[in-house]
Amino acid sequence: MNKIITISREFGSGGRELGRRIANELGFAYYDKEIVKEISKRTPFSEDYVKNVMDNNPVPLFPIHTGQSFSPMSNAIFEQNMQIYDEQTKLIRELANKSSCVIVGRCADYILEDMNPYRIFVYATMDAKIARCRSREEEGHEFLTDKKFAKKIKKIDKGRAKYYNFFTSQVWGDRDNYDLMVNTTSRDIKHLAETIAEGIKKI
């Protein structure tokens, strides 16, 4: 049976880098942004739209009051979101059945629950996340104050949590839903990846 590792992560925590390094250490396939690109190919939606759905509340126009009907627009948005999630589920299962791999985000830990993935959640202090974002600031041509970075990080994490919570009925970041919680604050990602990979080899 293939070994599957899923990475859930706070924005700026270094979870993407950690996942990529773990995959390299183990010789596993690595999937992250490729999932968004492939879903876009399989649906009528652009990559930007697919990514936006995954980073936000999937049903922003869900009725507040019992008995309130959907408007045609909210129905359409809900159906589009469900279409993206259904395609996401199919794709992630295809990738997991193909070979041992590391999958970042996209509710993979929940979707692949029956395959018993090793579920990792990566987090860090806000100062550490801002510092990591700051180190990549020039790369993204984005120059923000610490206050604005913190606001951006909180917004992205809130969106990820809403998306995950809605489709899984679980709480994003709740330690009960993961096998390993990794705090990257003041830690070397490369060393962490090597250590985690060695542990996974013994499982």
PDB file of C-alpha atoms in Angstrom:
ATOM      1  CA  MET A   1       0.000   0.000   0.000  1.00  0.00           C
ATOM      2  CA  ASN A   2       1.204   3.492  -0.808  1.00  0.00           C
ATOM      3  CA  LYS A   3       2.360   5.745   2.015  1.00  0.00           C
ATOM      4  CA  ILE A   4       0.494   9.030   2.062  1.00  0.00           C
ATOM      5  CA  ILE A   5       1.531  12.134   3.983  1.00  0.00           C
ATOM      6  CA  THR A   6      -0.803  15.114   4.168  1.00  0.00           C
ATOM      7  CA  ILE A   7       0.328  18.596   5.171  1.00  0.00           C
ATOM      8  CA  SER A   8      -2.083  21.162   6.581  1.00  0.00           C
ATOM      9  CA  ARG A   9      -0.443  24.464   7.401  1.00  0.00           C
ATOM     10  CA  GLU A  10      -0.890  28.000   8.576  1.00  0.00           C
ATOM     11  CA  PHE A  11       0.078  30.628   6.034  1.00  0.00           C
ATOM     12  CA  GLY A  12       3.717  31.617   6.474  1.00  0.00           C
ATOM     13  CA  SER A  13       4.569  28.631   8.673  1.00  0.00           C
ATOM     14  CA  GLY A  14       6.784  26.990   6.062  1.00  0.00           C
ATOM     15  CA  GLY A  15       4.456  24.010   5.641  1.00  0.00           C
ATOM     16  CA  ARG A  16       4.819  23.957   1.873  1.00  0.00           C
ATOM     17  CA  GLU A  17       8.619  23.883   2.088  1.00  0.00           C
ATOM     18  CA  LEU A  18       8.485  21.240   4.808  1.00  0.00           C
ATOM     19  CA  GLY A  19       6.235  19.039   2.695  1.00  0.00           C
ATOM     20  CA  ARG A  20       8.442  19.390  -0.369  1.00  0.00           C
ATOM     21  CA  ARG A  21      11.579  18.539   1.599  1.00  0.00           C
ATOM     22  CA  ILE A  22       9.938  15.508   3.232  1.00  0.00           C
ATOM     23  CA  ALA A  23       8.904  14.278  -0.223  1.00  0.00           C
ATOM     24  CA  ASN A  24      12.475  14.714  -1.479  1.00  0.00           C
ATOM     25  CA  GLU A  25      13.911  12.873   1.523  1.00  0.00           C
ATOM     26  CA  LEU A  26      11.564   9.925   0.990  1.00  0.00           C
ATOM     27  CA  GLY A  27      11.563   9.943  -2.796  1.00  0.00           C
ATOM     28  CA  PHE A  28       7.785  10.485  -2.822  1.00  0.00           C
ATOM     29  CA  ALA A  29       5.723  12.418  -5.347  1.00  0.00           C
ATOM     30  CA  TYR A  30       4.776  15.914  -4.174  1.00  0.00           C
ATOM     31  CA  TYR A  31       1.493  17.668  -4.947  1.00  0.00           C
ATOM     32  CA  ASP A  32       0.477  21.210  -4.122  1.00  0.00           C
ATOM     33  CA  LYS A  33      -0.283  23.883  -6.712  1.00  0.00           C
ATOM     34  CA  GLU A  34      -0.434  21.132  -9.336  1.00  0.00           C
ATOM     35  CA  ILE A  35      -3.810  20.149  -7.883  1.00  0.00           C
ATOM     36  CA  VAL A  36      -5.305  23.573  -8.574  1.00  0.00           C
ATOM     37  CA  LYS A  37      -3.938  23.536 -12.124  1.00  0.00           C
ATOM     38  CA  GLU A  38      -5.359  20.085 -12.859  1.00  0.00           C
ATOM     39  CA  ILE A  39      -8.781  20.908 -11.401  1.00  0.00           C
ATOM     40  CA  SER A  40      -8.874  23.965 -13.643  1.00  0.00           C
ATOM     41  CA  LYS A  41      -8.214  21.722 -16.647  1.00  0.00           C
ATOM     42  CA  ARG A  42     -11.021  19.367 -15.633  1.00  0.00           C
ATOM     43  CA  THR A  43     -13.602  22.076 -14.992  1.00  0.00           C
ATOM     44  CA  PRO A  44     -14.725  25.296 -16.735  1.00  0.00           C
ATOM     45  CA  PHE A  45     -13.044  27.377 -14.021  1.00  0.00           C
ATOM     46  CA  SER A  46      -9.768  29.316 -14.119  1.00  0.00           C
ATOM     47  CA  GLU A  47      -6.887  28.517 -11.760  1.00  0.00           C
ATOM     48  CA  ASP A  48      -7.458  31.809  -9.946  1.00  0.00           C
ATOM     49  CA  TYR A  49     -11.126  30.979  -9.385  1.00  0.00           C
ATOM     50  CA  VAL A  50     -10.354  27.467  -8.109  1.00  0.00           C
ATOM     51  CA  LYS A  51      -7.699  28.816  -5.742  1.00  0.00           C
ATOM     52  CA  ASN A  52     -10.054  31.536  -4.516  1.00  0.00           C
ATOM     53  CA  VAL A  53     -12.741  28.959  -3.687  1.00  0.00           C
ATOM     54  CA  MET A  54     -10.235  26.847  -1.732  1.00  0.00           C
ATOM     55  CA  ASP A  55      -9.005  29.858   0.217  1.00  0.00           C
ATOM     56  CA  ASN A  56     -12.421  31.130   1.278  1.00  0.00           C
ATOM     57  CA  ASN A  57     -15.762  30.244   2.790  1.00  0.00           C
ATOM     58  CA  PRO A  58     -17.268  27.904   0.145  1.00  0.00           C
ATOM     59  CA  VAL A  59     -20.805  29.222   0.616  1.00  0.00           C
ATOM     60  CA  PRO A  60     -20.608  32.985   1.263  1.00  0.00           C
ATOM     61  CA  LEU A  61     -24.282  33.415   0.332  1.00  0.00           C
ATOM     62  CA  PHE A  62     -25.638  30.543   2.416  1.00  0.00           C
ATOM     63  CA  PRO A  63     -29.018  31.611   3.853  1.00  0.00           C
ATOM     64  CA  ILE A  64     -28.896  32.877   7.412  1.00  0.00           C
ATOM     65  CA  HIS A  65     -32.471  32.077   8.401  1.00  0.00           C
ATOM     66  CA  THR A  66     -34.222  28.731   8.296  1.00  0.00           C
ATOM     67  CA  GLY A  67     -36.682  28.615   5.430  1.00  0.00           C
ATOM     68  CA  GLN A  68     -34.975  31.377   3.461  1.00  0.00           C
ATOM     69  CA  SER A  69     -34.574  30.243  -0.128  1.00  0.00           C
ATOM     70  CA  PHE A  70     -31.444  30.452  -2.215  1.00  0.00           C
ATOM     71  CA  SER A  71     -31.310  33.103  -4.868  1.00  0.00           C
ATOM     72  CA  PRO A  72     -30.376  31.863  -8.375  1.00  0.00           C
ATOM     73  CA  MET A  73     -26.952  33.452  -7.904  1.00  0.00           C
ATOM     74  CA  SER A  74     -26.236  31.757  -4.555  1.00  0.00           C
ATOM     75  CA  ASN A  75     -27.408  28.435  -6.005  1.00  0.00           C
ATOM     76  CA  ALA A  76     -24.992  28.832  -8.890  1.00  0.00           C
ATOM     77  CA  ILE A  77     -22.085  29.683  -6.604  1.00  0.00           C
ATOM     78  CA  PHE A  78     -22.835  26.739  -4.316  1.00  0.00           C
ATOM     79  CA  GLU A  79     -23.013  24.341  -7.269  1.00  0.00           C
ATOM     80  CA  GLN A  80     -19.715  25.634  -8.642  1.00  0.00           C
ATOM     81  CA  ASN A  81     -18.039  25.195  -5.264  1.00  0.00           C
ATOM     82  CA  MET A  82     -19.368  21.648  -4.972  1.00  0.00           C
ATOM     83  CA  GLN A  83     -18.204  20.851  -8.501  1.00  0.00           C
ATOM     84  CA  ILE A  84     -14.699  21.986  -7.605  1.00  0.00           C
ATOM     85  CA  TYR A  85     -14.669  19.976  -4.368  1.00  0.00           C
ATOM     86  CA  ASP A  86     -15.967  16.842  -6.120  1.00  0.00           C
ATOM     87  CA  GLU A  87     -13.234  17.120  -8.753  1.00  0.00           C
ATOM     88  CA  GLN A  88     -10.692  17.803  -6.017  1.00  0.00           C
ATOM     89  CA  THR A  89     -11.756  14.607  -4.230  1.00  0.00           C
ATOM     90  CA  LYS A  90     -11.484  12.492  -7.384  1.00  0.00           C
ATOM     91  CA  LEU A  91      -8.066  13.915  -8.260  1.00  0.00           C
ATOM     92  CA  ILE A  92      -6.572  13.509  -4.790  1.00  0.00           C
ATOM     93  CA  ARG A  93      -7.705   9.886  -4.636  1.00  0.00           C
ATOM     94  CA  GLU A  94      -6.207   9.260  -8.076  1.00  0.00           C
ATOM     95  CA  LEU A  95      -2.869  10.713  -6.975  1.00  0.00           C
ATOM     96  CA  ALA A  96      -2.845   8.714  -3.732  1.00  0.00           C
ATOM     97  CA  ASN A  97      -3.588   5.476  -5.570  1.00  0.00           C
ATOM     98  CA  LYS A  98      -0.878   6.201  -8.124  1.00  0.00           C
ATOM     99  CA  SER A  99       2.115   6.241  -5.763  1.00  0.00           C
ATOM    100  CA  SER A 100       3.392   7.176  -2.308  1.00  0.00           C
ATOM    101  CA  CYS A 101       3.152  10.940  -2.027  1.00  0.00           C
ATOM    102  CA  VAL A 102       2.997  14.125   0.024  1.00  0.00           C
ATOM    103  CA  ILE A 103      -0.112  16.250  -0.538  1.00  0.00           C
ATOM    104  CA  VAL A 104      -0.356  19.818   0.755  1.00  0.00           C
ATOM    105  CA  GLY A 105      -3.741  21.162   1.875  1.00  0.00           C
ATOM    106  CA  ARG A 106      -6.972  20.618  -0.072  1.00  0.00           C
ATOM    107  CA  CYS A 107      -8.632  18.543   2.710  1.00  0.00           C
ATOM    108  CA  ALA A 108      -6.449  15.594   1.678  1.00  0.00           C
ATOM    109  CA  ASP A 109      -6.234  14.266   5.244  1.00  0.00           C
ATOM    110  CA  TYR A 110     -10.029  13.914   5.312  1.00  0.00           C
ATOM    111  CA  ILE A 111     -10.520  12.775   1.709  1.00  0.00           C
ATOM    112  CA  LEU A 112      -7.954   9.994   2.136  1.00  0.00           C
ATOM    113  CA  GLU A 113      -9.012   8.975   5.647  1.00  0.00           C
ATOM    114  CA  ASP A 114      -9.624   5.375   4.566  1.00  0.00           C
ATOM    115  CA  MET A 115      -6.006   5.150   3.320  1.00  0.00           C
ATOM    116  CA  ASN A 116      -4.702   6.027   6.783  1.00  0.00           C
ATOM    117  CA  PRO A 117      -2.469   8.960   5.770  1.00  0.00           C
ATOM    118  CA  TYR A 118       0.149  10.381   8.130  1.00  0.00           C
ATOM    119  CA  ARG A 119      -1.426  13.754   8.906  1.00  0.00           C
ATOM    120  CA  ILE A 120       0.810  16.716   9.756  1.00  0.00           C
ATOM    121  CA  PHE A 121      -0.263  20.199  10.817  1.00  0.00           C
ATOM    122  CA  VAL A 122       2.354  22.951  10.591  1.00  0.00           C
ATOM    123  CA  TYR A 123       2.093  26.179  12.581  1.00  0.00           C
ATOM    124  CA  ALA A 124       4.227  28.991  13.987  1.00  0.00           C
ATOM    125  CA  THR A 125       3.959  32.184  16.007  1.00  0.00           C
ATOM    126  CA  MET A 126       2.708  35.261  14.196  1.00  0.00           C
ATOM    127  CA  ASP A 127       6.134  36.929  14.463  1.00  0.00           C
ATOM    128  CA  ALA A 128       7.776  33.890  12.858  1.00  0.00           C
ATOM    129  CA  LYS A 129       5.197  33.793  10.069  1.00  0.00           C
ATOM    130  CA  ILE A 130       5.641  37.483   9.347  1.00  0.00           C
ATOM    131  CA  ALA A 131       9.422  37.036   9.262  1.00  0.00           C
ATOM    132  CA  ARG A 132       9.102  34.147   6.796  1.00  0.00           C
ATOM    133  CA  CYS A 133       6.756  36.183   4.609  1.00  0.00           C
ATOM    134  CA  ARG A 134       9.128  39.111   4.861  1.00  0.00           C
ATOM    135  CA  SER A 135      12.043  36.964   3.653  1.00  0.00           C
ATOM    136  CA  ARG A 136      10.064  36.236   0.468  1.00  0.00           C
ATOM    137  CA  GLU A 137       8.712  39.769   0.137  1.00  0.00           C
ATOM    138  CA  GLU A 138      10.947  40.756  -2.759  1.00  0.00           C
ATOM    139  CA  GLU A 139      10.100  37.535  -4.597  1.00  0.00           C
ATOM    140  CA  GLY A 140       6.398  38.388  -4.533  1.00  0.00           C
ATOM    141  CA  HIS A 141       6.948  42.123  -5.055  1.00  0.00           C
ATOM    142  CA  GLU A 142       4.853  42.771  -1.982  1.00  0.00           C
ATOM    143  CA  PHE A 143       6.062  45.280   0.579  1.00  0.00           C
ATOM    144  CA  LEU A 144       3.791  45.382   3.609  1.00  0.00           C
ATOM    145  CA  THR A 145       4.068  46.574   7.179  1.00  0.00           C
ATOM    146  CA  ASP A 146       4.044  43.938   9.927  1.00  0.00           C
ATOM    147  CA  LYS A 147       0.501  44.966  10.815  1.00  0.00           C
ATOM    148  CA  LYS A 148      -0.683  44.449   7.232  1.00  0.00           C
ATOM    149  CA  PHE A 149       1.154  41.113   6.997  1.00  0.00           C
ATOM    150  CA  ALA A 150      -0.540  39.925  10.192  1.00  0.00           C
ATOM    151  CA  LYS A 151      -3.934  40.961   8.807  1.00  0.00           C
ATOM    152  CA  LYS A 152      -3.260  39.118   5.542  1.00  0.00           C
ATOM    153  CA  ILE A 153      -2.088  35.969   7.347  1.00  0.00           C
ATOM    154  CA  LYS A 154      -5.164  35.916   9.598  1.00  0.00           C
ATOM    155  CA  LYS A 155      -7.474  36.393   6.617  1.00  0.00           C
ATOM    156  CA  ILE A 156      -5.907  33.539   4.639  1.00  0.00           C
ATOM    157  CA  ASP A 157      -5.925  31.182   7.620  1.00  0.00           C
ATOM    158  CA  LYS A 158      -9.548  32.064   8.370  1.00  0.00           C
ATOM    159  CA  GLY A 159     -10.490  31.224   4.782  1.00  0.00           C
ATOM    160  CA  ARG A 160      -8.619  27.907   4.876  1.00  0.00           C
ATOM    161  CA  ALA A 161     -10.306  27.017   8.152  1.00  0.00           C
ATOM    162  CA  LYS A 162     -13.795  27.788   6.802  1.00  0.00           C
ATOM    163  CA  TYR A 163     -13.212  25.722   3.660  1.00  0.00           C
ATOM    164  CA  TYR A 164     -11.856  22.758   5.642  1.00  0.00           C
ATOM    165  CA  ASN A 165     -14.482  22.937   8.383  1.00  0.00           C
ATOM    166  CA  PHE A 166     -17.343  23.107   5.878  1.00  0.00           C
ATOM    167  CA  PHE A 167     -16.361  20.087   3.784  1.00  0.00           C
ATOM    168  CA  THR A 168     -14.996  17.870   6.550  1.00  0.00           C
ATOM    169  CA  SER A 169     -17.196  18.781   9.543  1.00  0.00           C
ATOM    170  CA  GLN A 170     -13.906  18.806  11.479  1.00  0.00           C
ATOM    171  CA  VAL A 171     -11.953  21.709  12.953  1.00  0.00           C
ATOM    172  CA  TRP A 172      -8.922  22.888  10.996  1.00  0.00           C
ATOM    173  CA  GLY A 173      -5.881  22.895  13.293  1.00  0.00           C
ATOM    174  CA  ASP A 174      -7.497  20.774  16.024  1.00  0.00           C
ATOM    175  CA  ARG A 175      -4.750  18.446  17.270  1.00  0.00           C
ATOM    176  CA  ASP A 176      -7.208  15.544  17.481  1.00  0.00           C
ATOM    177  CA  ASN A 177      -7.354  15.505  13.672  1.00  0.00           C
ATOM    178  CA  TYR A 178      -3.599  15.090  13.116  1.00  0.00           C
ATOM    179  CA  ASP A 179      -0.807  12.648  13.873  1.00  0.00           C
ATOM    180  CA  LEU A 180       1.900  15.279  14.257  1.00  0.00           C
ATOM    181  CA  MET A 181       1.766  18.985  15.146  1.00  0.00           C
ATOM    182  CA  VAL A 182       4.919  20.811  14.035  1.00  0.00           C
ATOM    183  CA  ASN A 183       5.866  24.249  15.370  1.00  0.00           C
ATOM    184  CA  THR A 184       8.384  25.725  12.921  1.00  0.00           C
ATOM    185  CA  THR A 185       9.110  28.810  15.039  1.00  0.00           C
ATOM    186  CA  SER A 186      12.904  29.233  15.311  1.00  0.00           C
ATOM    187  CA  ARG A 187      13.397  25.828  13.670  1.00  0.00           C
ATOM    188  CA  ASP A 188      15.366  24.893  10.573  1.00  0.00           C
ATOM    189  CA  ILE A 189      12.887  23.470   8.030  1.00  0.00           C
ATOM    190  CA  LYS A 190      15.521  21.301   6.375  1.00  0.00           C
ATOM    191  CA  HIS A 191      16.460  19.652   9.670  1.00  0.00           C
ATOM    192  CA  LEU A 192      12.805  19.190  10.618  1.00  0.00           C
ATOM    193  CA  ALA A 193      12.109  17.509   7.273  1.00  0.00           C
ATOM    194  CA  GLU A 194      15.040  15.132   7.697  1.00  0.00           C
ATOM    195  CA  THR A 195      13.925  14.184  11.201  1.00  0.00           C
ATOM    196  CA  ILE A 196      10.289  13.669  10.241  1.00  0.00           C
ATOM    197  CA  ALA A 197      11.219  11.659   7.144  1.00  0.00           C
ATOM    198  CA  GLU A 198      13.392   9.327   9.249  1.00  0.00           C
ATOM    199  CA  GLY A 199      10.492   8.768  11.614  1.00  0.00           C
ATOM    200  CA  ILE A 200       8.052   8.061   8.780  1.00  0.00           C
ATOM    201  CA  LYS A 201      10.399   5.452   7.317  1.00  0.00           C
ATOM    202  CA  LYS A 202       9.918   3.436  10.503  1.00  0.00           C
ATOM    203  CA  ILE A 203       6.129   3.510  10.389  1.00  0.00           C
TER     204      ILE A 203
END
